[in-house]
Coordinates of C-alpha atoms in Angstrom, one line a residue:
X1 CA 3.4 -17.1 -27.8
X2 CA 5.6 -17.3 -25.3
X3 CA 8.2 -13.9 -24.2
X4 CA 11.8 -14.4 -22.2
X5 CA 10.1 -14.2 -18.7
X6 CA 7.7 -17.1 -19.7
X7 CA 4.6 -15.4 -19.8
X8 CA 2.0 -16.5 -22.7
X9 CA 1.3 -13.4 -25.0
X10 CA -1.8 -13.4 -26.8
X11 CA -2.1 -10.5 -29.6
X12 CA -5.6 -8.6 -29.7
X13 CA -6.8 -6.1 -32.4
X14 CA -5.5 -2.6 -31.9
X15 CA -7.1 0.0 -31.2
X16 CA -5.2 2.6 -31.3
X17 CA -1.8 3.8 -32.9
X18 CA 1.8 4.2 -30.8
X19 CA 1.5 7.5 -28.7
X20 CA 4.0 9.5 -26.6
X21 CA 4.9 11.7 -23.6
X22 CA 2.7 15.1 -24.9
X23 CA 0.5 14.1 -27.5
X24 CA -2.8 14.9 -26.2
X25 CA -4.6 17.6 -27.2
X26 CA -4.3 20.8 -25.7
X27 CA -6.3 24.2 -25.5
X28 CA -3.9 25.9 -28.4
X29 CA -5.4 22.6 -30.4
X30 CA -8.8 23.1 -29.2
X31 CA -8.6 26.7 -30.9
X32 CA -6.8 26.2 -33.7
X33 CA -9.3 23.6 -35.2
X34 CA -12.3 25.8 -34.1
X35 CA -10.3 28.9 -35.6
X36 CA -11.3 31.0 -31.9
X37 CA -9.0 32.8 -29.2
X38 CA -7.3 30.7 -26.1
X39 CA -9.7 32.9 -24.1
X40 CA -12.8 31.9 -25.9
X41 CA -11.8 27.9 -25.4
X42 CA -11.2 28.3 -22.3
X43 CA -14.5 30.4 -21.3
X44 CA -16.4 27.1 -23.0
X45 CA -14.7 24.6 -21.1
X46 CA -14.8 26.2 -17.4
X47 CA -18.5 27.3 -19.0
X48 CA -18.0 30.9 -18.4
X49 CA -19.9 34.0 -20.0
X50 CA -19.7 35.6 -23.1
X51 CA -19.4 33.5 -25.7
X52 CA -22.6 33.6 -28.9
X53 CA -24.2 30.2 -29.3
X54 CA -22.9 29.6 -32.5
X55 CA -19.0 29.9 -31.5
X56 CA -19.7 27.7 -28.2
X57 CA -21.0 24.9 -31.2
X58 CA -17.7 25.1 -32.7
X59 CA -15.7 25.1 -29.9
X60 CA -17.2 21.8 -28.9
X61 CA -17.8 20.4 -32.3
X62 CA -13.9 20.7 -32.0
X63 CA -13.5 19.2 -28.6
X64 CA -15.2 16.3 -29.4
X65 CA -13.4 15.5 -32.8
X66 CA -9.7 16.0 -30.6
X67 CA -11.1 14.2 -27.6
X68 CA -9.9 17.3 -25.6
X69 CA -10.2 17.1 -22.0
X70 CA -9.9 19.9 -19.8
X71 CA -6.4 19.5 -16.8
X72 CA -7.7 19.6 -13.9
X73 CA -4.2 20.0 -12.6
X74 CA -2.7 22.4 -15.0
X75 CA -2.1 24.9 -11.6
X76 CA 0.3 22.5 -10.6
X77 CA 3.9 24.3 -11.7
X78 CA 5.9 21.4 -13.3
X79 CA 9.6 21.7 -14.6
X80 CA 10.0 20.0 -17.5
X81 CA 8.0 16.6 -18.5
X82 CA 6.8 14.2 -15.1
X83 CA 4.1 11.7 -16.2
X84 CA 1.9 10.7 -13.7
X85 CA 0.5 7.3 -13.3
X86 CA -3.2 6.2 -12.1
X87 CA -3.8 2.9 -10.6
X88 CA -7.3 2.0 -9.8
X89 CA -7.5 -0.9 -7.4
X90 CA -11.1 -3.0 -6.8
X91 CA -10.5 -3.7 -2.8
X92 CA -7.5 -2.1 -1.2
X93 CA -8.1 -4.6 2.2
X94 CA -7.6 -7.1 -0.3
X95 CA -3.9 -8.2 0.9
X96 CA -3.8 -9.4 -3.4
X97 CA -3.1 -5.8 -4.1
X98 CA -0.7 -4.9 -1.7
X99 CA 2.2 -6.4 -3.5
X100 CA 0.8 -5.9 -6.8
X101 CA 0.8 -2.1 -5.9
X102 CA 4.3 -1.5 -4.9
X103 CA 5.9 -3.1 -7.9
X104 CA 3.5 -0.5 -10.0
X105 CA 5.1 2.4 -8.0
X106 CA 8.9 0.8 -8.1
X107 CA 8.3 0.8 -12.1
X108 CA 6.9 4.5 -12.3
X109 CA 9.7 5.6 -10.0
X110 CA 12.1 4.3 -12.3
X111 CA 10.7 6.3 -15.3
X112 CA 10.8 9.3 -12.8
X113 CA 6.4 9.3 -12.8
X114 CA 4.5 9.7 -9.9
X115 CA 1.6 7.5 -8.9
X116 CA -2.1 8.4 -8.0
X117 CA -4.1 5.5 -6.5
X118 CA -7.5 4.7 -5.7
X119 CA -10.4 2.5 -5.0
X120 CA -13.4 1.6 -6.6
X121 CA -14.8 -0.5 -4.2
X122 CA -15.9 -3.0 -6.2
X123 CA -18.6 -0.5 -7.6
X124 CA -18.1 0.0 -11.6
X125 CA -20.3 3.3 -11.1
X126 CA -17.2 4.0 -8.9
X127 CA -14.6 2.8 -11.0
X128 CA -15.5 5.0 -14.2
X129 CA -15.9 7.7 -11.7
X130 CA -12.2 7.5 -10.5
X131 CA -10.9 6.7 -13.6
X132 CA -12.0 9.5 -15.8
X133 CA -11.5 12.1 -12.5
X134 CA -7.3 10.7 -13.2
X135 CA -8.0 11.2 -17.1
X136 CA -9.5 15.0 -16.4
X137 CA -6.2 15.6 -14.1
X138 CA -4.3 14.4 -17.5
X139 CA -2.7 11.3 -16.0
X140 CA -0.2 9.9 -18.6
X141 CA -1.4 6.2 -18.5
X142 CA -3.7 3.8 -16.5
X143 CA -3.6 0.5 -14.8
X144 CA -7.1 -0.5 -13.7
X145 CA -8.3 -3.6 -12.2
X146 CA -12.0 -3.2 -13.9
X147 CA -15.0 -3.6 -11.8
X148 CA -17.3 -3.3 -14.1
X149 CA -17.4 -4.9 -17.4
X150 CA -18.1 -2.2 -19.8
X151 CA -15.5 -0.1 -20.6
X152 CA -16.6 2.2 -23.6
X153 CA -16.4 4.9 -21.5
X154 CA -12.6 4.8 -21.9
X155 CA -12.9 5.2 -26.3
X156 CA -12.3 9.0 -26.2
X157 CA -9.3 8.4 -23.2
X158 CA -7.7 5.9 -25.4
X159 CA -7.7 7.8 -28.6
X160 CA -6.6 11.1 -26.4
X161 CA -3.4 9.5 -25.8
X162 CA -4.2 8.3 -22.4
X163 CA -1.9 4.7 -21.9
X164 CA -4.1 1.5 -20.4
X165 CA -3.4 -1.9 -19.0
X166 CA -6.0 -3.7 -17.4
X167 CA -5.2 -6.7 -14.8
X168 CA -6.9 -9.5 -13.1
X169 CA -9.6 -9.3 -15.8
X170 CA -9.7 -8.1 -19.5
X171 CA -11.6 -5.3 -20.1
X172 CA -15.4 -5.1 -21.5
X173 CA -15.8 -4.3 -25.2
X174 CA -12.5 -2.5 -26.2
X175 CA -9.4 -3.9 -27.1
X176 CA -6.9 -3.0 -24.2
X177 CA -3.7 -4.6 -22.9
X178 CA -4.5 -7.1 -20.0
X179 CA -2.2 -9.0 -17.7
X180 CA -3.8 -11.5 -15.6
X181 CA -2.8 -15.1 -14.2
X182 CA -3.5 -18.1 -15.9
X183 CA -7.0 -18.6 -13.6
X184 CA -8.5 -21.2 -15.5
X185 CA -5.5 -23.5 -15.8
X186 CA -4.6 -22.9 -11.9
X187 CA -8.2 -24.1 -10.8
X188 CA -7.4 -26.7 -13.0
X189 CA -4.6 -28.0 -11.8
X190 CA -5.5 -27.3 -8.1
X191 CA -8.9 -29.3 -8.4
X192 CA -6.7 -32.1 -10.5
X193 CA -4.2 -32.3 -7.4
X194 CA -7.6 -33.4 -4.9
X195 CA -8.8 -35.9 -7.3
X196 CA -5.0 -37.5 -7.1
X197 CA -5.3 -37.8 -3.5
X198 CA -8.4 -40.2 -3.8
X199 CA -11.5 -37.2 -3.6
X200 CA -15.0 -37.5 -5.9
X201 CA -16.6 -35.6 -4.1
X202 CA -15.4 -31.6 -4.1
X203 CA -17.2 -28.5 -3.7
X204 CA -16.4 -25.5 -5.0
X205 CA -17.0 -22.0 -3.6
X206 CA -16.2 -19.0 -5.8
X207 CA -17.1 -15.4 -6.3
X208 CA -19.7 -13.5 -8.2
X209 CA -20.5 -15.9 -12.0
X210 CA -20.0 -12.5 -13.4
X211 CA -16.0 -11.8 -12.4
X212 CA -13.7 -12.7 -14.9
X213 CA -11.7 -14.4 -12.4
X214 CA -14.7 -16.2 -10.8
X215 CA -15.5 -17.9 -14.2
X216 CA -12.3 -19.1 -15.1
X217 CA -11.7 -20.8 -12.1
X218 CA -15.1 -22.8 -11.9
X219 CA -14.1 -23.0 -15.5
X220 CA -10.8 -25.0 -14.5
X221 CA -12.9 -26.7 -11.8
X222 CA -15.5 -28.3 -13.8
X223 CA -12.5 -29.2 -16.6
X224 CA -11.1 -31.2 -14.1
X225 CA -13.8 -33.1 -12.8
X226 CA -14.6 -34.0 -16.8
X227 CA -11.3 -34.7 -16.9
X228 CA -11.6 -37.8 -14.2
X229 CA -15.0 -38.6 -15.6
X230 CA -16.6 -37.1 -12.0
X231 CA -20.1 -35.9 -12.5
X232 CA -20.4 -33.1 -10.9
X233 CA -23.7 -32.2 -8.7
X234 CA -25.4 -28.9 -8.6
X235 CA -25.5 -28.6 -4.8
X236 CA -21.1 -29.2 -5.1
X237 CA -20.9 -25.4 -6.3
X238 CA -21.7 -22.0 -5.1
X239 CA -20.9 -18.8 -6.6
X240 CA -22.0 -15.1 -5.3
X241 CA -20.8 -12.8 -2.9
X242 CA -17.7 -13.4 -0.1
X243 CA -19.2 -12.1 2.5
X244 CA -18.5 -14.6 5.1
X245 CA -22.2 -15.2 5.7
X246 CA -22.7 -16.6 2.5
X247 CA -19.8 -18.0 2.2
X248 CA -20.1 -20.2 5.8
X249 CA -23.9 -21.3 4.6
X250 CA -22.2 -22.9 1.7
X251 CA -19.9 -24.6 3.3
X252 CA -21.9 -26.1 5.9
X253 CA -24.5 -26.9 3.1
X254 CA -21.9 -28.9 1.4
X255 CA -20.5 -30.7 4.3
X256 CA -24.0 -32.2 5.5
X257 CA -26.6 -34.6 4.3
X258 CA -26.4 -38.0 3.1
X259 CA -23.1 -37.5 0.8
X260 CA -20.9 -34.2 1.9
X261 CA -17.9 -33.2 0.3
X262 CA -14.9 -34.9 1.1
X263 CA -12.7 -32.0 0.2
X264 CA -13.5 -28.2 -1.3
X265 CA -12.1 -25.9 -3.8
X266 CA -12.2 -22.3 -2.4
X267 CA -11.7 -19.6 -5.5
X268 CA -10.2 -16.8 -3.6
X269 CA -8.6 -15.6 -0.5
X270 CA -11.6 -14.1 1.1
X271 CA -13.6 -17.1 0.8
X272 CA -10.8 -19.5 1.4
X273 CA -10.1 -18.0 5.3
X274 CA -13.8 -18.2 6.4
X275 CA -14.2 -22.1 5.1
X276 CA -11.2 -22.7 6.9
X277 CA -13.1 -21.1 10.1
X278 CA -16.1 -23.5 9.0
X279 CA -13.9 -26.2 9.2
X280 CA -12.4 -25.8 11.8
X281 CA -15.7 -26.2 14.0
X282 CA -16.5 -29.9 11.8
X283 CA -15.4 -33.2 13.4
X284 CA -15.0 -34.6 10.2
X285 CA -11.7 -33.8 8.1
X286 CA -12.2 -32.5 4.8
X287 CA -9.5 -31.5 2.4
X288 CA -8.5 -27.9 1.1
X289 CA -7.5 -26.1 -1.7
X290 CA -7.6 -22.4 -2.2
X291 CA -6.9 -19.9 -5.3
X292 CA -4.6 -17.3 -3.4
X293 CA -2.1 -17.6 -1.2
X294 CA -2.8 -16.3 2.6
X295 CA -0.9 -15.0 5.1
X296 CA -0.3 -17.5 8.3
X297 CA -1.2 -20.5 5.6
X298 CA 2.0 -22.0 6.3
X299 CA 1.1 -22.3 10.4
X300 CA -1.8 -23.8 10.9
X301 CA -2.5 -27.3 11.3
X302 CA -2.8 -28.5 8.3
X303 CA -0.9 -26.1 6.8
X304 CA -3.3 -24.7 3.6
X305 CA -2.5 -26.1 -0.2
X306 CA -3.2 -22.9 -2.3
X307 CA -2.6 -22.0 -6.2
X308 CA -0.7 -19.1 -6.1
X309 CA -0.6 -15.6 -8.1
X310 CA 2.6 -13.7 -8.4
X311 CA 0.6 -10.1 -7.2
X312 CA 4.0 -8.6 -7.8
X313 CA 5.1 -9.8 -11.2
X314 CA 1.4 -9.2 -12.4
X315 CA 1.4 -5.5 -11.0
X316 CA 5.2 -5.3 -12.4
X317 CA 4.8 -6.9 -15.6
X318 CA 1.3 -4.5 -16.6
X319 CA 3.6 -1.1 -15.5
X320 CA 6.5 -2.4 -18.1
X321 CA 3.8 -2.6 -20.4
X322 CA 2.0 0.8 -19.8
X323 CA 5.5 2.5 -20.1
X324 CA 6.0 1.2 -23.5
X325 CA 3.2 2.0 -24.0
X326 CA 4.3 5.5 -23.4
X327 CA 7.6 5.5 -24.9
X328 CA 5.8 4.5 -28.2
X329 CA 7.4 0.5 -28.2
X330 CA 4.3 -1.1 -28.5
X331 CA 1.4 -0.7 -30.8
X332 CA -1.2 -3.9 -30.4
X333 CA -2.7 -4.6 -27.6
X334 CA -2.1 -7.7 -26.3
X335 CA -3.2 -10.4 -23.0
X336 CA -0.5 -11.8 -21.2
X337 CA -1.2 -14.7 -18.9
X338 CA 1.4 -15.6 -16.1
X339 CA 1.6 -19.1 -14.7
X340 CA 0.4 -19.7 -11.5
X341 CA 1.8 -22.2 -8.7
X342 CA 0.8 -25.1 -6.5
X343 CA 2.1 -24.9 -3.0
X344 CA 1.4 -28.1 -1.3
X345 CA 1.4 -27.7 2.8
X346 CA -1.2 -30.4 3.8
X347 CA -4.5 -29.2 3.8
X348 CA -4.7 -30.3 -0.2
X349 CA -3.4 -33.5 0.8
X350 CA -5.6 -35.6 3.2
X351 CA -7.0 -38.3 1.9
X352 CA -10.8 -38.5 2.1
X353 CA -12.5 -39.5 5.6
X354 CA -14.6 -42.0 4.5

């Protein structure tokens, strides 16, 4: 369904039941359920001395029924109540999460929270790693744009207390709350727009088959092709990596032999600046469309058609959600998809050259 700001909400399954500021489990917990001291907890969880087997079995028995996780940060002298916020970014070169990264931190300054960043580096090793070292310094709630495409790990966070929004992609068998644009509909309609300016003949270049994002775009592309009764050739497409190496020796693959491309469909902003390096070294003109918006787009010559994400409204829009989250408003978990937009600047708009 559709909410006020025109995003499409989709409801999942919950998971998990409303939480608030201080529910998770604490030491006092820890002992009360395994009927021990403070001291003894605490001698089992910074595994200390002195402690008989058997009371060490309880003490965890009980740690693992509460989902107890030891705070890393509990040195750190706070008055009062201050959540704190973890954001873990895939690629922070990516100029994508620039914008979608301040409007996190303008939301969690206006619930007075503080927010921890990091990167994952497009490693899902990584990413668990950085996500449960901001769960073991008791963050309040997470925003994570996955990397990987498991996310069990996260069970014991989630029933702990621990808030979570994913965005860009959903997250891999659990039911979380996922913003993200509306990828497949934007290829789509990107793809659509070349075929309206006379082109059969498109290639598409995306990321890794794997990425959520990667597969909903080539998802959108092929739609559209169907959708004009194109057939589409094998050697039109190319998915993988976006390093520019890979990248360029699709291009130029696409743009030779007997019948080239007339016009290509880039799936992201990495990829989309080095074909237009590729294409600026052809003698034949060739048509453009990228998923992204880039900086400079607007000045070159052609200026470069792109479908574009809102990076802010996604980054502001999953922070609303994590702080109802929080404040106990909001109990399924749902996927919101925000519209994307088609900025037309020239480079979509050639016809093709022959």
């Amino acid at each position: 369904m559709d909410d006020r700001t025109g995003h499409r909400t989709v409801p999942q399954t919950p998971l998990r039941s409303a939480t608030r500021y201080g529910t998770r489990p604490t030491m006092k917990d820890v002992a009360a359920r395994a009927g021990v001291g403070l001291k003894t907890v605490s001698r089992v969880v910074n595994g200390e001395p002195g402690v008989t087997p058997e009371t060490e079995r309880r003490v965890q028995e009980a740690i693992d029924a509460l989902g107890f996780r030891r705070n890393d940060s509990a040195r750190v002298l706070r008055k009062g109540r201050t959540a704190s916020i973890g954001l873990v970014l895939e690629d922070l070169a990516d100029p994508f999460y620039g914008p979608l990264s301040r409007s996190v931190e303008e939301v969690a300054r206006a619930h007075g929270a503080l927010l921890i960043n990091g990167s994952s580096a497009e490693d899902p090793e990584r990413e668990q790693e950085l996500v449960l070292a901001l769960c073991a310094r008791r963050v309040d709630g997470l925003v994570v744009i996955p990397a990987g495409d498991d996310h069990r790990y996260l069970e014991p966070e989630l029933k702990a207390g621990v808030a979570t929004v994913f965005v860009d992609r959903p997250a891999g068998y659990i039911d979380a709350d996922v913003v993200l644009s509306d990828n497949f509909g934007g290829a789509r309609g990107g793809v659509a727009h070349l075929i309206a300016h006379g082109h059969r003949r498109i290639g598409f270049i995306g990321d890794m088959p794997r990425i959520h994002t990667a597969a909903e775009r080539l998802r959108g592309y092929r739609a559209a092709m169907e959708d004009a009764g194109i057939p589409v050739a094998e050697s039109w497409m190319s998915l993988g990596v976006t390093d520019p190496e890979r990248v360029r020796r699709a291009a130029e693959e696409m743009l030779s032999g007997p019948d080239p491309v007339t016009a290509i469909f880039t799936a992201n902003n990495r990829v989309t600046v080095t074909v237009i390096r590729v294409l600026a070294e052809h003698a034949r003109r060739v048509a453009l469309v990228g998923f992204d918006d880039i900086e400079l787009a607007d000045l070159l010559q052609p200026g470069v058609t792109v479908v574009a994400q809102d990076a802010a409204d996604i980054g502001r829009t999953a922070a609303e959600r994590l702080f109802r989250q929080l404040d106990g408003t909001q109990i399924a978990p749902e996927r919101v998809e925000l519209p994307t937009r088609l900025i037309t600047r020239g480079s979509g708009e050639l016809p093709p050259a022959d």
